[in-house]
Coordinates of C-alpha atoms in Angstrom, one line a residue:
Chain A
X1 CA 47.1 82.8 -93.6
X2 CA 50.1 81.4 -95.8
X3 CA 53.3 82.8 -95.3
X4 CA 53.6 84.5 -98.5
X5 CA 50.1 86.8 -97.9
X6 CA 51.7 87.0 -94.5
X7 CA 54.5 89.3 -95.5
X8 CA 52.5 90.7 -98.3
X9 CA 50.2 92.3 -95.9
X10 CA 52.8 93.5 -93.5
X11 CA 54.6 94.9 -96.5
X12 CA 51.5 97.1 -96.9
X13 CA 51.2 97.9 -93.6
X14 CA 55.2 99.0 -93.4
X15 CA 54.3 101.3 -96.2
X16 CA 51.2 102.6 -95.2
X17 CA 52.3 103.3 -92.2
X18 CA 55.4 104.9 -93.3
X19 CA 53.5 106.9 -95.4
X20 CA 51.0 108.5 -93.0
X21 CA 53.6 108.8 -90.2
X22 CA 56.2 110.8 -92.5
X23 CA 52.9 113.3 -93.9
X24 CA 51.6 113.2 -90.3
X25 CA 55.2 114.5 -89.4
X26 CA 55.5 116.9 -92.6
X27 CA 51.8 118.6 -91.6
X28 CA 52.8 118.7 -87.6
X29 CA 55.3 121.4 -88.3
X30 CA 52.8 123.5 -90.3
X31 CA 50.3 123.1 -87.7
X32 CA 52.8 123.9 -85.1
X33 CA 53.9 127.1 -87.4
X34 CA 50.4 128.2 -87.6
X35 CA 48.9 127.5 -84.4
X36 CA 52.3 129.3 -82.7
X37 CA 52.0 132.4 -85.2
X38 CA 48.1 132.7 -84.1
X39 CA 49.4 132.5 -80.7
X40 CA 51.7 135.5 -81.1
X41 CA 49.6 137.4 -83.0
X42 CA 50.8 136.1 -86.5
X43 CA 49.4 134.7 -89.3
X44 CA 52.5 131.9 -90.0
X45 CA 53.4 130.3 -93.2
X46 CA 50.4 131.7 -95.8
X47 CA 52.1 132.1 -99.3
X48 CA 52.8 128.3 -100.8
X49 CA 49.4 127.6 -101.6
X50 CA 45.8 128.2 -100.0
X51 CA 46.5 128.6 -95.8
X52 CA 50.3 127.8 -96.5
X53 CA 49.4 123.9 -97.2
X54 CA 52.2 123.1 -99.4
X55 CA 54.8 124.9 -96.9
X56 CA 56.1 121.2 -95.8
X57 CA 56.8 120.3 -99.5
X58 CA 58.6 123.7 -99.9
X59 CA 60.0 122.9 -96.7
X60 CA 61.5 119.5 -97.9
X61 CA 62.6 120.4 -101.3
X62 CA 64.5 123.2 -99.5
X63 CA 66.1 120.9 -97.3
X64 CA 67.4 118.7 -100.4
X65 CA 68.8 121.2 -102.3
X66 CA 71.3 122.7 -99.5
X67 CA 74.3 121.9 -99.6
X68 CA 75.5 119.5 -97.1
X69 CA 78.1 120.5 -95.0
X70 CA 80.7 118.2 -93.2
X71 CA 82.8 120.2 -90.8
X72 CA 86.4 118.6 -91.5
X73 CA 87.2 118.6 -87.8
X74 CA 84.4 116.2 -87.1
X75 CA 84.4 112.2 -86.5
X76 CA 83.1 111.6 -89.9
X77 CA 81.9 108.0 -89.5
X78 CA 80.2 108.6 -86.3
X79 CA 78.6 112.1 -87.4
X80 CA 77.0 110.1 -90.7
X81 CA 75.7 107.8 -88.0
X82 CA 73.8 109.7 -85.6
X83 CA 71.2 111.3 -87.5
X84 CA 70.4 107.8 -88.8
X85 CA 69.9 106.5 -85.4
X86 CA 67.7 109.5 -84.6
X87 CA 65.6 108.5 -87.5
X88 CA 65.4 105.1 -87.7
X89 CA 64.4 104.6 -84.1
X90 CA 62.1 107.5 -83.9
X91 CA 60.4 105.3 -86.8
X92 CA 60.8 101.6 -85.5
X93 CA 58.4 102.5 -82.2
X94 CA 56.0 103.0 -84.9
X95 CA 55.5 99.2 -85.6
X96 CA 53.6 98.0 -82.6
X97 CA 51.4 100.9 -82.1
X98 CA 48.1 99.5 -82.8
X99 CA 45.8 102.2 -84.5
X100 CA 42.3 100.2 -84.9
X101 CA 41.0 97.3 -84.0
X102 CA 40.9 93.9 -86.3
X103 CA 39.5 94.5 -89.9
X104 CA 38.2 92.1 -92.1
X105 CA 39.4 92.8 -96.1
X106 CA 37.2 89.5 -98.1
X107 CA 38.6 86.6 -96.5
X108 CA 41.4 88.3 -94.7
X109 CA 41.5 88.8 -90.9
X110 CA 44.3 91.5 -89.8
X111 CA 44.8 93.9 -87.2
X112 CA 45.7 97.7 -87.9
X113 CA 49.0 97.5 -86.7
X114 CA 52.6 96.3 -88.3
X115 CA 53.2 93.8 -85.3
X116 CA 51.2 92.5 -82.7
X117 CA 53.4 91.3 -79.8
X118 CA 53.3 90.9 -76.5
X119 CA 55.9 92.8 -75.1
X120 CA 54.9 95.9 -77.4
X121 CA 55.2 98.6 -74.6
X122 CA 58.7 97.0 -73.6
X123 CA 59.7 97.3 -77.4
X124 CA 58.7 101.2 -77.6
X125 CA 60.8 101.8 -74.3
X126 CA 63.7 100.0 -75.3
X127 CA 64.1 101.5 -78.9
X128 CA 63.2 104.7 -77.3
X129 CA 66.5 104.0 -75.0
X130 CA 68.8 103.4 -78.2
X131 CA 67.8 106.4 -79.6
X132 CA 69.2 108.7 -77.2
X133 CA 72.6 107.5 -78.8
X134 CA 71.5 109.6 -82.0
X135 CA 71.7 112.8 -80.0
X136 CA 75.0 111.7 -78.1
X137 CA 77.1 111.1 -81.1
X138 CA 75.9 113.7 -82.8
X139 CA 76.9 116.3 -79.8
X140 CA 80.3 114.5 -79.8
X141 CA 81.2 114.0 -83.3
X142 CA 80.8 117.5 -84.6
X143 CA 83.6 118.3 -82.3
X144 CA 82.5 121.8 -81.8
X145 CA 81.5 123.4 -77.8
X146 CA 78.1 123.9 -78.7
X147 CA 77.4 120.9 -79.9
X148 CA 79.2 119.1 -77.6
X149 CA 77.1 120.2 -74.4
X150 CA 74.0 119.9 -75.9
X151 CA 74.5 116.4 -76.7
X152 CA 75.7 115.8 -72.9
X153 CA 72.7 117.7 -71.4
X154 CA 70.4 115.6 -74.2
X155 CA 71.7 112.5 -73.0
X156 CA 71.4 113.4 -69.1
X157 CA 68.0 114.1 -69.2
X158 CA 67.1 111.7 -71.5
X159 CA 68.1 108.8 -68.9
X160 CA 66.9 110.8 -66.1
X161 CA 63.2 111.3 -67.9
X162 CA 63.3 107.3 -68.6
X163 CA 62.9 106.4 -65.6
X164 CA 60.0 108.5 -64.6
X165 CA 58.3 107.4 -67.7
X166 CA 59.0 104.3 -67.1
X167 CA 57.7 103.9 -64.1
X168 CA 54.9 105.7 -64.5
X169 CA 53.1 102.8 -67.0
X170 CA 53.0 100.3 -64.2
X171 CA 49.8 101.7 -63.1
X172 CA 48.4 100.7 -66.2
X173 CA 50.4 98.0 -66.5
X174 CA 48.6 97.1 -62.7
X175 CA 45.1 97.1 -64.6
X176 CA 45.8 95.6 -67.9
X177 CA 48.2 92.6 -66.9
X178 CA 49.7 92.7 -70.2
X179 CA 52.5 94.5 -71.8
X180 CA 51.0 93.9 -75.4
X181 CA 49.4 97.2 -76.5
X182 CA 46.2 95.5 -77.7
X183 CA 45.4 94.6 -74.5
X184 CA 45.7 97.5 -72.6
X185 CA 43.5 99.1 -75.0
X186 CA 41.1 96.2 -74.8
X187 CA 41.3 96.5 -71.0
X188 CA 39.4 100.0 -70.9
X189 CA 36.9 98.8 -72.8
X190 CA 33.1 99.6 -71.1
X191 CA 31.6 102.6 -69.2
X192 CA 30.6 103.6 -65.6
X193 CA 26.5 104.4 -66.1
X194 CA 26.7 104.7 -69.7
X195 CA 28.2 107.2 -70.5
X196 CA 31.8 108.1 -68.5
X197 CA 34.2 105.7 -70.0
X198 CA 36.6 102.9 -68.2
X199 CA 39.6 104.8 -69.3
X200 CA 42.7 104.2 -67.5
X201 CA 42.2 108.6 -67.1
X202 CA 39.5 108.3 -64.8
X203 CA 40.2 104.9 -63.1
X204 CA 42.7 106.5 -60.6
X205 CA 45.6 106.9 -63.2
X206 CA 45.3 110.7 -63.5
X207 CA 48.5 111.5 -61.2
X208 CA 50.5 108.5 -63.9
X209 CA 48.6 110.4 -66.9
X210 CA 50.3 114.0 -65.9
X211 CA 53.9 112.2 -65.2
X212 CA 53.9 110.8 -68.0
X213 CA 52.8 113.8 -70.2
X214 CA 55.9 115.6 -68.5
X215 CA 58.5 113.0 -68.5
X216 CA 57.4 112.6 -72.3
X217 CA 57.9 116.1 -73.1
X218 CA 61.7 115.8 -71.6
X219 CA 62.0 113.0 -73.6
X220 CA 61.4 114.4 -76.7
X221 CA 63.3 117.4 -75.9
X222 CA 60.1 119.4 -76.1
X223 CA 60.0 123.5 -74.5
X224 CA 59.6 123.9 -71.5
X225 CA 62.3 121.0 -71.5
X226 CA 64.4 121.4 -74.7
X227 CA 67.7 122.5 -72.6
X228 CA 69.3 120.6 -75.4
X229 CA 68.7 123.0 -78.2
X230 CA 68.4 125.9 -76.2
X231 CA 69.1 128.2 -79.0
X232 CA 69.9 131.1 -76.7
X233 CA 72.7 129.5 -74.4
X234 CA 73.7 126.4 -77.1
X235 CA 73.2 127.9 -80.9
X236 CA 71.1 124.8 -82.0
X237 CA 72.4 122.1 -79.5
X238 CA 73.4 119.0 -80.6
X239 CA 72.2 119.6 -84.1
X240 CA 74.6 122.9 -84.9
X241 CA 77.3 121.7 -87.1
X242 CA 74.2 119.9 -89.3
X243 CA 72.9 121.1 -92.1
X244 CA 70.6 120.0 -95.3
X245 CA 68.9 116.4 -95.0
X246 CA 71.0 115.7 -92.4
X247 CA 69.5 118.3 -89.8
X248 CA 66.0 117.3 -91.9
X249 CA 66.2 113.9 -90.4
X250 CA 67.0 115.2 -86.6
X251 CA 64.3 117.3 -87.0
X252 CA 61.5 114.2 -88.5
X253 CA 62.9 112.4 -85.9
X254 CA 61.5 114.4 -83.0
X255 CA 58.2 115.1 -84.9
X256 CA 58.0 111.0 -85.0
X257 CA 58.8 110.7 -81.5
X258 CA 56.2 113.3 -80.9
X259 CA 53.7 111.0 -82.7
X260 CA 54.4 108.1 -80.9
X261 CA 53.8 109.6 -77.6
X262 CA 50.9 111.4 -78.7
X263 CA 49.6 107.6 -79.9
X264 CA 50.9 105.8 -77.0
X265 CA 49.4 108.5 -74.2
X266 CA 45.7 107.8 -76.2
X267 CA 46.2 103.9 -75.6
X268 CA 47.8 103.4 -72.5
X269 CA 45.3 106.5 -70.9
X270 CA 42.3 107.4 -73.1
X271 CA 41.5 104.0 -74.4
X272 CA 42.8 104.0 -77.5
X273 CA 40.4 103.4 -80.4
X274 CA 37.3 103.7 -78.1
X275 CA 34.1 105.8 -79.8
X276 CA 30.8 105.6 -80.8
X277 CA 30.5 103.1 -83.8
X278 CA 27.8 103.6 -86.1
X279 CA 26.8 103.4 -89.7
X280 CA 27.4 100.8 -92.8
X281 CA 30.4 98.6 -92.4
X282 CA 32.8 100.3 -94.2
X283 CA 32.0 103.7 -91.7
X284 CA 31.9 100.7 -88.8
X285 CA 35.3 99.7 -89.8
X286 CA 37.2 103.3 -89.8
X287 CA 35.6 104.5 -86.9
X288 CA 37.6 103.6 -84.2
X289 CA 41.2 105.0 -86.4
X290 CA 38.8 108.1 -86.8
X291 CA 38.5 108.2 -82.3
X292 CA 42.2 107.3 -82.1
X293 CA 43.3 110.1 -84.9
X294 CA 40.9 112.5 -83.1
X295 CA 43.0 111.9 -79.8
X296 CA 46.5 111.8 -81.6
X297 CA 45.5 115.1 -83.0
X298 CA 44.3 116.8 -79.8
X299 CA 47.5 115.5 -78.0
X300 CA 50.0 117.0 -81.1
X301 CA 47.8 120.2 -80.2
X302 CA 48.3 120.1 -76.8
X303 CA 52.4 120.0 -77.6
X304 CA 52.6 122.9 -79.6
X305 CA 49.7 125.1 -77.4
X306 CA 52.8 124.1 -74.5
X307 CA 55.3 125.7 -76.5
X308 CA 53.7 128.8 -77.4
X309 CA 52.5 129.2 -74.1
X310 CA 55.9 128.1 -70.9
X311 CA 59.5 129.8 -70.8
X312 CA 62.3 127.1 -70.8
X313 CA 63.6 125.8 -67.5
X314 CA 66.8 126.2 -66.2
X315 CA 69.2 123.3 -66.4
X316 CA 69.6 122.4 -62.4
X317 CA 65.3 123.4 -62.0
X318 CA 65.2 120.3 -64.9
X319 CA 67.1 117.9 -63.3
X320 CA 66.0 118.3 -60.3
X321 CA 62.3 118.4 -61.2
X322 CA 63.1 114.9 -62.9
X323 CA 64.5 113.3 -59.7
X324 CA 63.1 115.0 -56.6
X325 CA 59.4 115.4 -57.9
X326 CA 58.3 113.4 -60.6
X327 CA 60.5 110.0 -59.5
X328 CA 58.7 110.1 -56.3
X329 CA 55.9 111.0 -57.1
X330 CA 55.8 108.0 -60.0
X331 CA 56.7 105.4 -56.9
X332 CA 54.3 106.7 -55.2
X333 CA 51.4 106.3 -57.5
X334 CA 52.5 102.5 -58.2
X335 CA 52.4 102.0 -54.4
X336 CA 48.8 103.5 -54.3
X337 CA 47.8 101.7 -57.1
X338 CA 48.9 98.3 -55.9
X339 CA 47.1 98.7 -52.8
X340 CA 44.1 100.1 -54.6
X341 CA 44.2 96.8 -57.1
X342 CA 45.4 94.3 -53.9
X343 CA 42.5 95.3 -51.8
X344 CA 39.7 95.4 -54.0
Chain B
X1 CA 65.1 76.8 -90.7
X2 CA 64.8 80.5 -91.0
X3 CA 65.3 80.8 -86.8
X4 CA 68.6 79.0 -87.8
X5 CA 69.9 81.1 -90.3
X6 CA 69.1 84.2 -88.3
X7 CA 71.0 82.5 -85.3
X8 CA 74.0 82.5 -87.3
X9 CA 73.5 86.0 -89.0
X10 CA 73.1 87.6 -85.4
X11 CA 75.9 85.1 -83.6
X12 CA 78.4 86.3 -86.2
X13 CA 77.2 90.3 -85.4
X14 CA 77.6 89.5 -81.5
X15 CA 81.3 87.9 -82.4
X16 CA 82.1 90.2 -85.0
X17 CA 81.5 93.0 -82.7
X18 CA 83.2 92.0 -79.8
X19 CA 86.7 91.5 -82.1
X20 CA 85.7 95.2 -83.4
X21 CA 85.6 96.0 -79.9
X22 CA 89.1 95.2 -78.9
X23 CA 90.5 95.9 -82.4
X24 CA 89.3 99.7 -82.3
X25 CA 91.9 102.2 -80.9
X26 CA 89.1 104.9 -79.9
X27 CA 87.0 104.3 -76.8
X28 CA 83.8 105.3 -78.3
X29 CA 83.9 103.3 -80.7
X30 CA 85.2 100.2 -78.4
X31 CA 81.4 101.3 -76.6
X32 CA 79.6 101.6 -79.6
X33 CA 81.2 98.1 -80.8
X34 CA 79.7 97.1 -77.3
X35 CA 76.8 98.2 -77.6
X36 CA 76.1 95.8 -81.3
X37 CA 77.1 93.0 -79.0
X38 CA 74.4 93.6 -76.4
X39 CA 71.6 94.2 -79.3
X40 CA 72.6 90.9 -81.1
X41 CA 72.4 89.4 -77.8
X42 CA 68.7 90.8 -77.1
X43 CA 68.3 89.1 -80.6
X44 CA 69.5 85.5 -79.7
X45 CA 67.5 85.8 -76.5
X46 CA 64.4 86.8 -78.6
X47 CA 65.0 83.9 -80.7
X48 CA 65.1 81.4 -78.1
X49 CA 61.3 82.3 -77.0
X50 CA 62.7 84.8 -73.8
X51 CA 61.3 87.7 -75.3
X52 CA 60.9 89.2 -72.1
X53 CA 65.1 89.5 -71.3
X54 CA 65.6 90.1 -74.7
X55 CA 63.6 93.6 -73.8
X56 CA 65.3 93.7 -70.7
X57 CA 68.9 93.4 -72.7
X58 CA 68.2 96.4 -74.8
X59 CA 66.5 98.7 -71.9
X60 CA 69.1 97.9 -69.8
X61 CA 72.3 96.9 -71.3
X62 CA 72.1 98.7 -74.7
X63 CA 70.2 101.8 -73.6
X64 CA 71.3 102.9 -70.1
X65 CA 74.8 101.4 -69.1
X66 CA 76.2 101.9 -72.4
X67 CA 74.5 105.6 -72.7
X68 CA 76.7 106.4 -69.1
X69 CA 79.4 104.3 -70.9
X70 CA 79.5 106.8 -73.3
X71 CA 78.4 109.7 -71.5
X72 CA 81.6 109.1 -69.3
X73 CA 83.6 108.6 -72.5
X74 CA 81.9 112.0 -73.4
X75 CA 82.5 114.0 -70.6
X76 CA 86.3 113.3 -70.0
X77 CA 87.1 113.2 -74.0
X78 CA 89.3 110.1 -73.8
X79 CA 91.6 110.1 -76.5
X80 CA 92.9 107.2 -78.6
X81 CA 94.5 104.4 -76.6
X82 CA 97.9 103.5 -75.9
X83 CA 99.4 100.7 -76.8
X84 CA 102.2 98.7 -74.6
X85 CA 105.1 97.8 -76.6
X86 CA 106.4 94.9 -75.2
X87 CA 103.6 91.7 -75.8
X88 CA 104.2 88.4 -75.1
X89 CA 104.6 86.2 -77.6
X90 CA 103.1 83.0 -76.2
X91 CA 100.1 85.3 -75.5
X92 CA 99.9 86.9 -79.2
X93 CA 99.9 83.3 -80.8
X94 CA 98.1 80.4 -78.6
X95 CA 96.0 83.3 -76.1
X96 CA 92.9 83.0 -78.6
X97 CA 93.0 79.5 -79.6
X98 CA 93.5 78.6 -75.8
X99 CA 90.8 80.7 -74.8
X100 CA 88.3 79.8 -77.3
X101 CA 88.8 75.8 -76.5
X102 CA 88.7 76.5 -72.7
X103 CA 85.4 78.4 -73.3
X104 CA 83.8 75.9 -75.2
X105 CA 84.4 73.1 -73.1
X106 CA 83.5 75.2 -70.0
X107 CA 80.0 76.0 -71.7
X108 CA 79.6 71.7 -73.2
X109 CA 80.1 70.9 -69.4
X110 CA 78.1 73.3 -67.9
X111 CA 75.1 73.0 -70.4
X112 CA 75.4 69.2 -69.8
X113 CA 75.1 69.5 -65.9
X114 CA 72.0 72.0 -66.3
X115 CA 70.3 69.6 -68.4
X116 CA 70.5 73.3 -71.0
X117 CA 71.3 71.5 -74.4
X118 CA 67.5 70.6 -74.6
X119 CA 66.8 74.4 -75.6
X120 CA 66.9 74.8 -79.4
X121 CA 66.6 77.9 -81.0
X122 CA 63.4 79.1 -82.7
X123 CA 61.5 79.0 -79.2
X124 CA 58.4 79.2 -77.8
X125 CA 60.2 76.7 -75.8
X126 CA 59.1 73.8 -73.2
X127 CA 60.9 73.4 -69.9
X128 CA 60.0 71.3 -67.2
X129 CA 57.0 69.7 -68.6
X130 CA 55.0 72.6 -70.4
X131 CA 55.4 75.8 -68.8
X132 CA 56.1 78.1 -71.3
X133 CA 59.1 80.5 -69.8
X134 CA 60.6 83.7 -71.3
X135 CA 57.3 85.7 -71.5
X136 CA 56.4 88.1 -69.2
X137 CA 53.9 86.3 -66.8
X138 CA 56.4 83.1 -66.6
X139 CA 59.1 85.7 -65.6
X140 CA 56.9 87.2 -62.7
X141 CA 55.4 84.0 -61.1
X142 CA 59.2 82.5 -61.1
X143 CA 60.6 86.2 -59.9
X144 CA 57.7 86.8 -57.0
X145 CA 56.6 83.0 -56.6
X146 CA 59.6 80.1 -56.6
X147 CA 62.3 83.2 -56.2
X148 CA 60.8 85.7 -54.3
X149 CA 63.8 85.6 -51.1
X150 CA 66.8 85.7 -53.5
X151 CA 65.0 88.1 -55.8
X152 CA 64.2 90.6 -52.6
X153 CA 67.6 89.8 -50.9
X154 CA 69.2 90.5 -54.3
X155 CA 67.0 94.3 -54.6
X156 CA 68.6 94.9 -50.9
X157 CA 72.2 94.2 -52.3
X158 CA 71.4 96.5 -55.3
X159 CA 70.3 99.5 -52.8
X160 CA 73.4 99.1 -50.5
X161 CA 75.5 99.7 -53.8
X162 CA 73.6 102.7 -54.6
X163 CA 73.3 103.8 -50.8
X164 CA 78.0 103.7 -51.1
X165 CA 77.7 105.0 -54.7
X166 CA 76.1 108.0 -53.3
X167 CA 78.1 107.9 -50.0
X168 CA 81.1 107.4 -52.0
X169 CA 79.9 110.7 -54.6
X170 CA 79.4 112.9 -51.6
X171 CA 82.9 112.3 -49.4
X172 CA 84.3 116.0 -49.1
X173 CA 87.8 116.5 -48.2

């Protein structure tokens, strides 16, 4: 491939990829509106067109048209800045998610995925790290109380939660031997007698599996962990003093970061684009995003059933949650599965 | 070519940023001027074929110590720096020019010793014959293979620190 088709394709891919990630994000808050209405005995948004399907277009002309308020005590610079670190780093993890396997287009050869490298799950953490700047600045440049502590609790649990996470993927690390994505998917390829598959799930990496469900929640200041925007002890949290497309972009920001958990929980535990594959080519060849979606979905699901479902915790039961139980535990289960691996 | 050209785009960032960071009179941004020198950093390591430490960089450097950095910064709401009156002359004229030629000929002698000036940019690069190093495995055979007594020695170190951090953290009056 010539290095002209070469960034042609990825081109495409960058704006495919932008494209379904943003509607994926748009369409997660109406699911999460609905779904949380039925919960409480609601119907949620049902006026903008047939079940409320054009509410996130509503939603996001809404949010351009307001006016856009810059408190003139804030650090101006800094306060432009952070929601465009929220954003662009919520969408950079995006890039080395693989969603498919390799597809053949005529004579071209390409994986479904922006870049394939080989330190893709050590990309994803470390852009996940920067980003927790994004909530720190913009607690600290609006200059105002509220927003002020919810950016320092943000930040706290943020880079307590990392390390639980982080430490939680060396199980699967332990299997696969590989940090590229690609591979830890190809890894769990196979089944046990047919029919139970060799997902990283049911190969002694269900205590890693629930860690890193939690720690991911925290991350993404999800309930029953979003002591940042606590809107009963903190207003709105870091994202207070915010207002028009600039809260708009805090607010795709966690929806992103909620898709690229959702995505990385399916290939690191459920084996990623794994399914039944059947049918004429074409079919053949969107099968496996088909599985993947299906599992993307189910986790995005499983996020919103949480929040209409726990109470919030309290700040000190958070913390130490974070570093008494699920640290240990995480060392644990690395310790376990080293033996496990060692002595096979 | 293009490794080249990025080289120099990212090298001016890193330098660039590190003037920013003692120019600035407010301590978060001095951190946040930091923190662009640590990501251009990550880049140069990336673009001499270590993409493992080039991770490593961003995790560590960029994302947590510069997150307590400015968590600290945060928390006691430093204001804008002081400045002495008084500098020295001498220093305010010949400090940078004096520093910058010491630097570079420290680094020409010390890449000369270590045999280092055979690295180019624009990796995967060829050390000792054709082991490729800066990816992940080549990292973990040298780490737990070649290195394993310094390396554990080195994690024992890193524990007593944390072991008198907390000690340190918990001293009541």
């Amino acid at each position: 491939m010539g290095i002209g088709t070469y960034i042609l394709v990825s081109l495409v891919k960058i704006a495919l990829a932008l494209l379904i990630l943003l509607t994926a994000v748009a369409y997660t808050t109406l699911l999460e509106r609905k779904v949380v209405g039925h919960i409480q005995n609601r119907w949620g948004p049902s006026r903008v067109g047939p079940f409320g399907i054009w509410q996130p277009l509503a939603d996001g002309l809404k949010f351009i048209f307001k006016e856009d308020i810059t408190p003139p005590f804030a650090n101006k610079p800094l306060y432009m800045l952070a929601p465009i670190i929220a954003l662009t780093t919520a969408l950079t993890s995006i890039a080395v998610i693989p969603v498919g396997p390799w597809i053949k287009l005529g004579s071209l050869n390409t994986p479904l995925q922006i870049a394939d490298v080989n330190i893709g799950l050590l990309i994803i953490l470390g852009v996940t790290s920067v980003g927790v700047y994004g909530v720190a600045l913009a607690g600290w440049s609006s200059n105002s109380k509220y927003s002020m502590l919810g950016g320092l609790r943000a930040s706290a649990q943020m880079v307590s939660y990392e390390i639980a996470l982080g430490l939680s993927l060396i199980g699967v690390l332990i299997y696969a031997g590989s940090f590229s994505l690609r591979d830890i998917v190809d890894s769990q390829a196979g089944t046990w007698l047919g029919f139970i598959p060799k997902w990283n799930l049911f190969r002694g990496q269900f205590v890693a599996f629930f860690i890193y469900i939690m720690a991911a929640y925290a991350e993404t200041n999800r309930i029953p962990f979003d002591l940042p925007e606590a809107e009963t002890e903190l207003v709105a949290g870091y994202h207070t003093e915010y207002s028009s497309m600039k809260f708009a972009m805090f607010f795709m920001a966690e929806y992103a970061n909620m898709v690229t958990v959702a995505c990385l929980a399916s290939i690191l535990f459920l084996g990623g684009w794994s399914g039944p594959v059947f049918g004429p080519p074409i079919v053949q060849s969107l099968l496996p995003v088909f599985w993947f979606a299906l599992r993307v979905f189910a986790f995005m699901f499983i996020y919103i059933w949480v929040r209409g479902t726990l109470p919030r915790f309290r700040y000190d039961q958070l913390m130490a949650f974070g570093w008494k139980f699920l640290l240990p535990l995480a060392i644990a289960n690395i310790v376990v599965t080293s033996l496990v691996v060692a002595l096979k | 070519m293009l490794p080249l050209i990025l080289f120099f785009i990212f090298a001016a960032l890193c330098v660039g940023g590190a003037i920013n960071l003692l120019v600035q009179k407010h301590p978060i941004n001095s951190a946040l001027s930091l923190i662009v020198v640590m990501g251009s950093l990550a880049l140069i390591y990336l673009l001499l074929g270590a993409e493992f430490v080039a991770a490593v960089q961003v995790i560590v450097y960029a994302g947590a110590v510069m997150v307590l950095f400015v968590f600290v910064i945060m928390l006691l709401n430093a204001g804008v720096e002081e400045r002495t009156e008084h500098a020295s002359r001498v220093a305010m004229v010949l400090g940078v020019p004096g520093l910058i030629i010491g630097l570079s000929l420290a680094v020409w002698v010390v890449s000369h010793l270590a045999g280092l000036d055979r690295i180019a940019i624009g990796g995967p690069m060829v050390m000792n014959g054709s082991d490729v190093f800066g990816n992940p495995q080549a990292i973990g055979h040298l780490l737990f293979r070649n290195f394993l007594l310094p390396f554990e020695v080195t994690s024992v170190l890193i524990l007593i620190a944390i072991m008198g951090a907390v000690v340190l953290a918990r001293r009541e009056e």
